[in-house]
């Protein structure tokens, strides 16, 4: 499951980052708790931290989490579109 997060900052700028399974595992290892509820709803802190971890991995920030978060206005997450596999047509 790969998600794209659009991080909007208080200064009006924004950046898109891809949240990879690596970021999810890093969050859970660091926080010792899941990033989402059993229903699949992502917790608020987790949403921001996942976007931050992705931003660090993609080298769009070098700030500590709290400093980065103080500049964030919003994080919008969307699932990347699913890639469909073309089906073969039969020649019968």
Short mmCIF file of C-alpha atoms in Angstrom, two decimals:
data_model
loop_
_atom_site.label_atom_id
_atom_site.label_comp_id
_atom_site.label_asym_id
_atom_site.label_seq_id
_atom_site.Cartn_x
_atom_site.Cartn_y
_atom_site.Cartn_z
CA UNK A 1 0.00 0.00 0.00
CA UNK A 2 1.59 3.23 -1.17
CA UNK A 3 -0.03 6.52 -0.39
CA UNK A 4 0.73 10.01 -1.56
CA UNK A 5 0.61 12.82 0.99
CA UNK A 6 0.36 16.47 0.08
CA UNK A 7 1.91 18.51 2.87
CA UNK A 8 0.72 22.12 2.92
CA UNK A 9 2.74 24.61 4.92
CA UNK A 10 1.67 27.78 6.68
CA UNK A 11 3.65 29.88 4.18
CA UNK A 12 1.45 28.61 1.33
CA UNK A 13 3.99 26.20 -0.15
CA UNK A 14 3.37 22.48 -0.46
CA UNK A 15 5.19 19.27 -1.25
CA UNK A 16 4.04 15.80 -2.30
CA UNK A 17 5.67 12.76 -0.72
CA UNK A 18 5.07 9.06 -1.22
CA UNK A 19 4.50 7.09 1.96
CA UNK A 20 6.04 3.67 1.52
CA UNK A 21 5.67 0.53 3.65
CA UNK A 22 9.18 1.38 4.94
CA UNK A 23 7.82 4.61 6.50
CA UNK A 24 4.93 2.71 8.12
CA UNK A 25 7.26 0.16 9.67
CA UNK A 26 9.63 2.90 10.89
CA UNK A 27 6.70 4.68 12.55
CA UNK A 28 5.51 1.53 14.30
CA UNK A 29 9.01 0.59 15.45
CA UNK A 30 9.66 4.08 16.82
CA UNK A 31 6.27 4.66 18.45
CA UNK A 32 5.60 1.04 19.49
CA UNK A 33 1.98 1.46 18.33
CA UNK A 34 0.08 1.02 15.06
CA UNK A 35 -0.40 3.95 12.68
CA UNK A 36 -4.06 3.08 12.08
CA UNK A 37 -7.07 1.76 13.97
CA UNK A 38 -8.48 -1.70 13.33
CA UNK A 39 -10.99 0.00 11.01
CA UNK A 40 -8.11 1.41 8.93
CA UNK A 41 -8.47 5.01 10.10
CA UNK A 42 -5.05 6.66 10.39
CA UNK A 43 -4.45 8.40 13.73
CA UNK A 44 -3.74 12.16 13.59
CA UNK A 45 -0.20 12.01 14.99
CA UNK A 46 0.59 9.03 12.79
CA UNK A 47 -0.61 10.84 9.66
CA UNK A 48 1.76 13.74 10.29
CA UNK A 49 4.63 11.49 11.36
CA UNK A 50 4.25 9.26 8.30
CA UNK A 51 4.35 12.32 6.05
CA UNK A 52 7.41 13.57 7.96
CA UNK A 53 9.25 10.25 7.68
CA UNK A 54 8.55 10.20 3.95
CA UNK A 55 9.75 13.80 3.63
CA UNK A 56 13.00 12.94 5.42
CA UNK A 57 13.50 9.84 3.24
CA UNK A 58 12.80 11.87 0.09
CA UNK A 59 15.13 14.61 1.38
CA UNK A 60 12.56 17.41 1.34
CA UNK A 61 13.36 18.26 4.97
CA UNK A 62 16.21 17.94 7.44
CA UNK A 63 14.34 19.55 10.34
CA UNK A 64 13.44 17.71 13.53
CA UNK A 65 9.82 16.52 13.58
CA UNK A 66 8.47 19.17 15.98
CA UNK A 67 10.08 22.05 14.05
CA UNK A 68 8.71 20.69 10.77
CA UNK A 69 5.26 20.14 12.27
CA UNK A 70 5.06 23.73 13.58
CA UNK A 71 5.19 24.88 9.92
CA UNK A 72 2.58 22.40 8.63
CA UNK A 73 -0.96 23.60 7.89
CA UNK A 74 -2.37 20.28 6.62
CA UNK A 75 -1.55 16.82 5.33
CA UNK A 76 -3.90 15.29 2.79
CA UNK A 77 -3.41 11.60 2.07
CA UNK A 78 -4.67 9.84 -1.00
CA UNK A 79 -4.16 6.28 -2.16
CA UNK A 80 -2.08 5.99 -5.30
CA UNK A 81 -4.18 4.75 -8.18
CA UNK A 82 -4.25 1.00 -8.52
CA UNK A 83 -2.48 -0.33 -11.56
CA UNK A 84 -4.77 -2.60 -13.49
CA UNK A 85 -3.40 -5.53 -15.39
CA UNK A 86 -4.75 -5.81 -18.91
CA UNK A 87 -6.61 -9.01 -19.48
CA UNK A 88 -5.76 -11.17 -22.44
CA UNK A 89 -8.52 -11.56 -24.96
CA UNK A 90 -9.09 -15.05 -26.22
CA UNK A 91 -9.15 -15.72 -29.93
CA UNK A 92 -11.72 -18.50 -29.94
#
